[in-house]
Amino acid sequence: MNHFEPRDGELRCEDVSLTALAEAVGTPLYVYSSATLERHYRVFREALEAFPRLGAPLIAYAVKANSNLSVLATLGRLGAGADTVSEGEIRRALAAGIPASRIVYSGVGKTAAELAFALETGVEQINIESEPELTLLASLARTRGVRPGVVIRVNPDVGAGGHAKISTGTRESKFGVSLAEAERLYALAEADPNLKALGVACHIGSQITDLAPLARAFGLMRDLVERLRAQGLTVERLDLGGGLGVPYFNQPDPPAPMAFAAMVDSVVGDMDIDLAFEPGRAIAANAGVLLARVIHVHARPDGRRFLVLDAAMNDLIRPAMYDAYHDIRPVNPRPGPLVTYDVVGPVCETGDTFTRDRDLPPLEAGDLVAFMSAGAYGAVMSSEYNTRPLIPEGLVKGADWAVVRPRPTYDEILAREPAAPWL
Ligand code: LLP
């Protein structure tokens, strides 16, 4: 459920008119709903809490999904931690008030400078994805006299996820180490006086709409923990990653958080271990829309009709990159039979096509449309391609709203590029 609902013929966000917001801020524009963010976080947490054997897991929201500082602060206030993948994301989480004790740092290519920063700030858990990274972290920790919490990221070789580009858990992908390698690295970590071996982690993909691959991966992780414990090693944490899908309207409905939690309980509930999760999309996707205005309706003599919007692939790249489907809704739908459109943006490449042959209510130049489910992996993946100013973000709470990332002016964009001295 989300708080983007029609009222008196207009699509609204909580108690705010999207028409008024678009007038005030200009389009294109991302709009997020605080109530929806809060609800999704609570539903996820309450589902896990419904199974007492699961204890009180760390829910480290995956910052990569939507890293706006106000979004992070909204979730942080509810007790969310942060799953981060760069120094920049750690800085964002800290700036939004999420304490280092709730920050997880993952990623296949952490630089020495980034690891040193993580050690200085004392993040709770560093997910190690390879042996050279383990060695580097241990030497950085030794020179600094600190003892970071280490978790080994395992690649359990279970494929899942909506698209090949977002599946991470198969042997061919660049992420993590094999189950066998994890045993060896975990023993090394536990024996190293500079490291505090905490446990193991996995994350097999994103937009997963079927519990079976997750259950299979979690079962393999359980077996791994049991093997490690049988060797006398201490394993206190099991990080089960993110990946739970959301309804994008053209796909089978993904399992509800309660079904996910019941599966987790049945696979690892009796283990006596601290659990951690890294949900991103499940929290943020349906808490945001991309608002765009129709520039023209271009009808070709052959009958093809292009709906040309002021939003483009640089603002929302998911359709171009993953063939992703986003529901498109007129903010003030006009009556009349549906019309078939190709929905495109102004960027100079054919890839800047959001969708082809989509049946929508009739639209005219100046009308507003909302791309639904755009709160995750939308603004964070945007760019200034074609020198289109970076898209702004607005956050709604009840009847209030605020611009939480303004659109840069053209002068600001140009001022970022000092001329080479010889020009
Ligand atoms: N943890 C790790 C280690 C991850 O790599 C990811 C996502 C997550 C957690 C959060 O996964 P989620 O709960 O959001 O599924 N840009 C793509 C999605 C890439 C996901 C990458 N990893 C998209 O727009 O669909």
Coordinates of C-alpha atoms and ligand atoms in Angstrom, one line a residue:
M1 CA 0.0 0.0 0.0
N2 CA 1.2 3.5 -0.7
H3 CA -0.1 7.1 -0.1
F4 CA -0.4 8.1 -3.8
E5 CA -4.1 7.9 -4.2
P6 CA -6.7 9.7 -6.4
R7 CA -8.9 12.2 -4.6
D8 CA -11.6 14.3 -6.4
G9 CA -10.2 13.2 -9.7
E10 CA -6.6 14.1 -9.0
L11 CA -3.7 11.9 -8.0
R12 CA -2.3 13.1 -4.7
C13 CA 0.6 12.3 -2.4
E14 CA -0.8 12.1 1.1
D15 CA -2.6 15.5 1.6
V16 CA -0.6 17.3 -1.1
S17 CA -1.8 18.1 -4.6
L18 CA 0.7 16.8 -7.1
T19 CA -0.5 19.5 -9.5
A20 CA 0.3 22.3 -7.0
L21 CA 3.7 20.7 -6.2
A22 CA 4.6 20.4 -9.9
E23 CA 3.6 24.1 -10.4
A24 CA 5.7 25.2 -7.4
V25 CA 8.9 23.2 -8.1
G26 CA 8.7 22.6 -11.8
T27 CA 9.0 19.3 -13.6
P28 CA 10.5 16.8 -14.0
L29 CA 10.5 16.1 -10.2
Y30 CA 10.7 13.1 -7.9
V31 CA 8.1 13.1 -5.0
Y32 CA 8.4 10.9 -2.0
S33 CA 5.8 10.1 0.6
S34 CA 7.0 10.0 4.2
A35 CA 4.0 8.0 5.4
T36 CA 4.8 5.3 2.8
L37 CA 8.5 5.1 3.6
E38 CA 7.5 4.8 7.3
R39 CA 4.9 2.3 6.6
H40 CA 7.1 0.0 4.5
Y41 CA 9.8 0.1 7.1
R42 CA 7.4 -0.7 9.9
V43 CA 5.7 -3.5 8.0
F44 CA 9.1 -5.1 7.4
R45 CA 10.1 -4.8 11.0
E46 CA 6.8 -5.9 12.4
A47 CA 6.8 -9.0 10.1
L48 CA 10.1 -10.0 11.6
E49 CA 9.0 -9.2 15.1
A50 CA 6.0 -11.5 14.7
F51 CA 8.4 -14.4 14.9
P52 CA 10.0 -14.2 18.4
R53 CA 12.8 -16.6 17.5
L54 CA 14.2 -14.1 15.1
G55 CA 15.0 -11.6 17.9
A56 CA 15.4 -8.0 17.0
P57 CA 17.3 -8.0 13.7
L58 CA 19.2 -5.1 12.4
I59 CA 17.3 -3.7 9.4
A60 CA 20.0 -1.9 7.5
Y61 CA 18.2 0.0 4.7
A62 CA 20.1 -0.2 1.5
V63 CA 21.1 3.4 0.9
K64 CA 21.8 2.8 -2.8
A65 CA 18.1 2.5 -3.4
N66 CA 17.4 6.1 -2.4
S67 CA 20.1 8.0 -0.6
N68 CA 18.4 11.4 -0.2
L69 CA 19.4 12.7 3.3
S70 CA 15.8 13.4 4.3
V71 CA 14.7 9.9 3.2
L72 CA 17.6 8.5 5.3
A73 CA 16.7 10.7 8.3
T74 CA 13.0 9.6 8.0
L75 CA 14.0 5.9 8.2
G76 CA 16.8 6.5 10.7
R77 CA 14.4 8.0 13.2
L78 CA 12.4 4.8 13.2
G79 CA 15.5 2.9 14.1
A80 CA 16.7 1.8 10.7
G81 CA 20.3 1.1 10.1
A82 CA 22.1 1.7 6.8
D83 CA 23.7 -0.7 4.3
T84 CA 26.3 1.3 2.4
V85 CA 28.6 0.6 -0.5
S86 CA 30.9 3.6 -0.6
E87 CA 32.5 6.3 1.6
G88 CA 29.9 8.7 0.1
E89 CA 27.0 6.5 1.3
I90 CA 28.6 6.1 4.8
R91 CA 28.9 9.9 5.0
R92 CA 25.2 10.3 4.0
A93 CA 24.1 7.8 6.6
L94 CA 26.0 9.6 9.3
A95 CA 24.9 13.0 8.2
A96 CA 21.3 11.8 8.3
G97 CA 21.8 10.8 12.0
I98 CA 22.2 7.0 11.6
P99 CA 24.8 6.0 14.1
A100 CA 27.9 4.0 13.0
S101 CA 26.7 1.2 15.3
R102 CA 23.9 0.6 12.8
I103 CA 26.0 0.9 9.6
V104 CA 27.0 -2.0 7.4
Y105 CA 29.6 -1.4 4.7
S106 CA 29.5 -3.8 1.7
G107 CA 30.9 -3.7 -1.9
V108 CA 33.3 -5.6 -4.1
G109 CA 35.8 -2.8 -4.5
K110 CA 36.4 -0.8 -1.4
T111 CA 39.6 1.3 -1.7
A112 CA 42.2 1.6 1.1
A113 CA 41.0 5.2 1.6
E114 CA 37.4 4.1 1.9
L115 CA 38.2 1.3 4.3
A116 CA 40.4 3.7 6.4
F117 CA 37.4 6.1 6.6
A118 CA 35.1 3.2 7.7
L119 CA 37.6 2.3 10.4
E120 CA 37.8 6.0 11.6
T121 CA 34.1 6.2 11.9
G122 CA 33.8 2.8 13.5
V123 CA 31.1 1.3 11.3
E124 CA 29.5 -1.7 12.9
Q125 CA 30.1 -4.3 10.2
I126 CA 32.3 -4.5 7.1
N127 CA 31.2 -7.1 4.6
I128 CA 34.4 -8.6 3.1
E129 CA 34.0 -9.8 -0.5
S130 CA 37.5 -11.3 -1.3
E131 CA 40.8 -12.5 0.3
P132 CA 42.8 -9.4 -0.8
E133 CA 40.2 -7.2 0.8
L134 CA 40.4 -9.1 4.0
T135 CA 44.2 -8.8 4.0
L136 CA 44.0 -5.0 3.3
L137 CA 41.5 -4.4 6.0
A138 CA 43.6 -6.4 8.6
S139 CA 46.7 -4.3 7.8
L140 CA 44.8 -1.0 8.0
A141 CA 43.2 -2.1 11.3
R142 CA 46.6 -3.0 12.7
T143 CA 48.2 0.3 11.9
R144 CA 45.3 2.1 13.5
G145 CA 45.0 -0.1 16.5
V146 CA 41.3 -0.8 15.9
R147 CA 39.4 -4.1 15.6
P148 CA 36.6 -3.9 13.0
G149 CA 33.6 -6.3 12.9
V150 CA 34.0 -8.5 9.8
V151 CA 31.4 -10.5 7.9
I152 CA 32.3 -12.6 4.9
R153 CA 30.0 -12.0 1.9
V154 CA 29.2 -15.4 0.4
N155 CA 28.0 -16.0 -3.1
P156 CA 25.8 -19.1 -2.6
D157 CA 25.4 -19.7 -6.3
V158 CA 21.6 -19.3 -6.3
G159 CA 20.2 -17.2 -9.2
A160 CA 17.3 -14.9 -8.5
G161 CA 16.1 -11.5 -9.4
G162 CA 14.1 -9.8 -12.1
H163 CA 16.8 -9.1 -14.6
A164 CA 20.3 -10.5 -15.4
K165 CA 21.8 -7.1 -14.6
I166 CA 20.5 -7.2 -11.0
S167 CA 21.1 -10.9 -10.2
T168 CA 24.1 -11.1 -7.9
G169 CA 24.1 -14.6 -6.3
T170 CA 25.4 -16.8 -9.1
R171 CA 28.9 -18.2 -9.4
E172 CA 29.6 -16.1 -12.5
S173 CA 28.8 -12.8 -10.8
K174 CA 31.5 -10.6 -9.3
F175 CA 30.1 -10.6 -5.8
G176 CA 31.4 -12.4 -2.7
V177 CA 33.3 -15.7 -2.3
S178 CA 32.1 -19.3 -2.7
L179 CA 30.8 -21.3 0.3
A180 CA 34.1 -23.3 0.5
E181 CA 36.2 -20.1 0.3
A182 CA 34.1 -18.5 3.0
E183 CA 35.0 -21.3 5.4
R184 CA 38.7 -20.6 4.8
L185 CA 38.4 -16.8 5.0
Y186 CA 36.2 -16.9 8.1
A187 CA 38.8 -19.0 9.9
L188 CA 41.5 -16.5 8.8
A189 CA 39.5 -13.6 10.1
E190 CA 38.7 -15.2 13.4
A191 CA 42.4 -16.0 13.9
D192 CA 43.5 -12.5 13.1
P193 CA 43.9 -10.4 16.3
N194 CA 43.2 -7.2 14.3
L195 CA 39.7 -8.4 13.2
K196 CA 36.6 -9.3 15.0
A197 CA 34.9 -12.1 13.0
L198 CA 31.2 -11.6 13.4
G199 CA 29.5 -13.8 10.8
V200 CA 28.5 -14.3 7.2
A201 CA 26.3 -12.5 4.7
C202 CA 24.6 -13.2 1.3
H203 CA 22.5 -11.1 -1.1
I204 CA 21.4 -13.0 -4.2
G205 CA 19.7 -10.4 -6.3
S206 CA 17.0 -7.7 -6.4
Q207 CA 13.3 -7.6 -7.4
I208 CA 12.9 -11.2 -6.3
T209 CA 9.3 -12.2 -6.5
D210 CA 9.6 -15.9 -5.4
L211 CA 10.6 -17.1 -2.0
A212 CA 12.0 -20.4 -3.2
P213 CA 15.5 -19.1 -4.3
L214 CA 15.8 -17.0 -1.1
A215 CA 14.9 -20.0 1.0
R216 CA 17.5 -22.1 -0.8
A217 CA 20.2 -19.5 -0.3
F218 CA 19.4 -19.0 3.3
G219 CA 19.5 -22.8 3.8
L220 CA 23.0 -22.9 2.4
M221 CA 24.0 -20.1 4.7
R222 CA 22.6 -22.0 7.6
D223 CA 24.6 -25.1 6.7
L224 CA 27.7 -22.9 6.4
V225 CA 27.2 -21.4 9.9
E226 CA 26.8 -24.9 11.2
R227 CA 30.0 -26.1 9.6
L228 CA 31.9 -23.1 11.0
R229 CA 30.5 -23.6 14.5
A230 CA 31.4 -27.3 14.3
Q231 CA 35.0 -26.3 13.7
G232 CA 34.8 -24.4 17.0
L233 CA 34.5 -20.9 15.4
T234 CA 32.2 -18.3 16.9
V235 CA 29.5 -17.1 14.5
E236 CA 27.2 -14.6 16.0
R237 CA 25.7 -12.8 12.9
L238 CA 23.9 -13.9 9.8
D239 CA 23.2 -11.1 7.3
L240 CA 20.6 -12.2 4.8
G241 CA 20.8 -9.2 2.4
G242 CA 17.9 -7.5 0.6
G243 CA 16.2 -8.4 -2.6
L244 CA 12.5 -8.7 -1.8
G245 CA 10.6 -7.5 -4.8
V246 CA 7.7 -5.0 -5.1
P247 CA 4.6 -4.9 -7.2
Y248 CA 5.3 -3.0 -10.5
F249 CA 1.8 -3.8 -11.7
N250 CA 2.9 -6.0 -14.7
Q251 CA 4.4 -8.8 -12.6
P252 CA 3.2 -11.4 -10.2
D253 CA 2.7 -9.9 -6.8
P254 CA 5.8 -10.5 -4.7
P255 CA 5.5 -12.2 -1.4
A256 CA 4.4 -10.0 1.5
P257 CA 6.9 -9.2 4.2
M258 CA 5.0 -11.5 6.6
A259 CA 5.4 -14.5 4.2
F260 CA 9.1 -13.6 3.8
A261 CA 9.5 -13.5 7.6
A262 CA 7.7 -16.8 8.0
M263 CA 10.1 -18.3 5.5
V264 CA 13.1 -16.9 7.4
D265 CA 11.8 -18.3 10.6
S266 CA 11.3 -21.7 9.2
V267 CA 14.9 -21.8 7.7
V268 CA 17.0 -20.1 10.4
G269 CA 14.6 -19.5 13.3
D270 CA 16.1 -22.1 15.6
M271 CA 19.7 -21.0 15.1
D272 CA 20.5 -18.7 18.0
I273 CA 22.1 -16.1 15.9
D274 CA 21.7 -12.3 15.4
L275 CA 20.1 -11.6 12.0
A276 CA 20.5 -8.6 9.7
F277 CA 18.7 -7.6 6.6
E278 CA 19.4 -5.0 3.8
P279 CA 16.1 -4.1 2.2
G280 CA 16.2 -1.2 -0.3
R281 CA 13.5 -1.5 -3.0
A282 CA 10.9 -2.9 -0.6
I283 CA 11.1 0.2 1.5
A284 CA 11.6 2.9 -1.1
A285 CA 10.2 1.9 -4.5
N286 CA 6.5 2.5 -4.0
A287 CA 7.2 5.5 -1.8
G288 CA 8.1 7.7 -4.7
V289 CA 6.9 8.9 -8.1
L290 CA 8.5 10.7 -11.0
L291 CA 6.3 13.6 -12.1
A292 CA 6.7 14.7 -15.7
R293 CA 4.8 17.1 -18.0
V294 CA 3.7 16.3 -21.5
I295 CA 5.6 18.6 -24.0
H296 CA 3.7 17.5 -27.0
V297 CA 1.6 14.7 -28.4
H298 CA 3.2 13.8 -31.8
A299 CA 0.9 11.8 -34.0
R300 CA 2.5 10.3 -37.0
P301 CA 0.5 9.7 -40.2
D302 CA 1.0 5.9 -39.8
G303 CA -1.0 6.1 -36.6
R304 CA 1.9 5.9 -34.1
R305 CA 1.5 8.4 -31.3
F306 CA 4.5 9.7 -29.3
L307 CA 3.8 11.2 -25.9
V308 CA 6.9 13.4 -25.5
L309 CA 7.6 14.2 -21.9
D310 CA 9.9 16.6 -20.1
A311 CA 11.4 13.6 -18.2
A312 CA 14.0 11.5 -19.9
M313 CA 16.3 8.5 -19.5
N314 CA 18.8 10.6 -17.6
D315 CA 16.1 11.1 -14.9
L316 CA 14.8 7.5 -14.8
I317 CA 17.1 5.0 -16.5
R318 CA 15.4 1.8 -15.4
P319 CA 13.3 1.3 -18.5
A320 CA 16.3 1.9 -20.8
M321 CA 18.7 -0.2 -18.7
Y322 CA 16.6 -3.1 -17.5
D323 CA 13.5 -2.9 -19.7
A324 CA 11.7 -2.0 -16.5
Y325 CA 8.0 -1.4 -16.4
H326 CA 6.6 1.6 -14.5
D327 CA 2.9 2.2 -14.3
I328 CA 2.2 5.7 -15.8
R329 CA -0.8 7.6 -14.5
P330 CA -2.2 10.9 -15.5
V331 CA -2.3 13.2 -12.5
N332 CA -5.7 14.7 -13.7
P333 CA -7.1 11.9 -15.9
R334 CA -9.3 13.1 -18.8
P335 CA -12.4 11.2 -19.6
G336 CA -12.5 9.2 -22.9
P337 CA -11.4 5.9 -24.4
L338 CA -7.8 4.8 -23.9
V339 CA -5.2 5.9 -26.4
T340 CA -2.1 3.9 -27.4
Y341 CA 1.2 5.9 -26.9
D342 CA 4.9 5.4 -27.2
V343 CA 6.1 7.4 -24.1
V344 CA 9.5 9.1 -24.8
G345 CA 11.8 11.8 -23.4
P346 CA 13.7 14.5 -25.2
V347 CA 17.2 12.9 -25.0
C348 CA 18.8 12.3 -28.4
E349 CA 18.8 8.5 -28.5
T350 CA 16.2 5.9 -29.3
G351 CA 16.9 4.3 -25.9
D352 CA 15.2 7.3 -24.4
T353 CA 11.8 5.4 -24.7
F354 CA 10.0 4.7 -21.5
T355 CA 7.6 2.3 -23.1
R356 CA 6.0 1.5 -26.4
D357 CA 2.3 0.9 -27.2
R358 CA 1.0 1.8 -23.7
D359 CA -2.7 2.3 -23.4
L360 CA -3.4 5.4 -21.4
P361 CA -6.2 7.8 -20.8
P362 CA -6.1 10.6 -23.4
L363 CA -3.4 13.2 -22.8
E364 CA -2.6 16.7 -24.1
A365 CA 0.3 19.0 -24.0
G366 CA 0.8 20.4 -20.5
D367 CA -0.8 17.5 -18.7
L368 CA 1.1 15.9 -15.8
V369 CA 1.9 12.2 -15.5
A370 CA 3.3 10.2 -12.7
F371 CA 5.7 7.3 -13.1
M372 CA 4.7 5.0 -10.2
S373 CA 7.1 2.9 -8.1
A374 CA 10.0 5.2 -8.9
G375 CA 11.2 5.8 -5.3
A376 CA 14.0 3.2 -5.5
Y377 CA 16.8 3.3 -8.1
G378 CA 15.3 6.4 -9.7
A379 CA 16.9 9.7 -8.5
V380 CA 20.1 7.9 -7.4
M381 CA 20.7 6.7 -10.9
S382 CA 20.0 10.0 -12.6
S383 CA 22.5 12.0 -14.4
E384 CA 22.9 15.3 -16.3
Y385 CA 23.2 13.6 -19.8
N386 CA 22.4 16.1 -22.5
T387 CA 23.1 18.8 -19.9
R388 CA 19.7 18.4 -18.4
P389 CA 19.9 19.7 -14.8
L390 CA 19.9 17.0 -12.2
I391 CA 16.3 16.3 -11.3
P392 CA 15.0 17.7 -8.0
E393 CA 13.5 15.7 -5.2
G394 CA 10.5 16.6 -2.9
L395 CA 9.4 15.0 0.3
V396 CA 5.8 15.1 1.5
K397 CA 4.6 14.6 5.0
G398 CA 0.8 15.0 5.5
A399 CA -0.1 18.4 4.1
D400 CA 3.5 19.6 4.2
W401 CA 6.2 19.3 1.6
A402 CA 9.8 20.4 1.1
V403 CA 12.3 20.4 -1.7
V404 CA 15.0 18.0 -0.3
R405 CA 17.3 18.4 -3.3
P406 CA 16.8 21.5 -5.5
R407 CA 17.3 21.6 -9.2
P408 CA 20.7 23.2 -10.0
T409 CA 20.6 26.3 -12.1
Y410 CA 22.4 26.4 -15.4
D411 CA 25.0 28.8 -13.9
E412 CA 25.7 26.3 -11.1
I413 CA 26.2 23.5 -13.7
L414 CA 28.6 25.6 -15.8
A415 CA 30.5 26.9 -12.8
R416 CA 31.5 23.3 -11.8
E417 CA 33.8 23.1 -14.8
P418 CA 36.8 25.5 -14.5
A419 CA 38.4 26.2 -17.9
A420 CA 41.8 24.6 -18.4
P421 CA 44.4 27.4 -17.9
W422 CA 45.7 27.3 -21.5
L423 CA 42.2 27.9 -23.0
Ligands
LLP1 N1 22.4 -5.5 -0.3 C1 23.3 -5.6 -1.3 C2 24.6 -6.2 -1.0 C3 22.9 -5.2 -2.6 O1 23.8 -5.4 -3.6 C4 21.6 -4.7 -2.8 C5 21.2 -4.2 -4.1 C6 20.8 -4.6 -1.7 C7 21.2 -5.0 -0.5 C8 19.4 -4.0 -1.8 O2 18.6 -4.8 -2.7 P1 17.0 -4.5 -2.8 O3 16.4 -4.8 -1.5 O4 16.8 -3.1 -3.2 O5 16.6 -5.4 -3.9 N2 19.5 -0.6 -10.0 C9 18.7 -1.8 -10.0 C10 18.8 -2.6 -8.7 C11 20.2 -2.9 -8.2 C12 20.3 -3.6 -6.9 C13 21.7 -3.8 -6.5 N3 21.9 -4.3 -5.2 C14 17.3 -1.5 -10.4 O6 17.0 -0.4 -10.7 O7 16.5 -2.4 -10.4

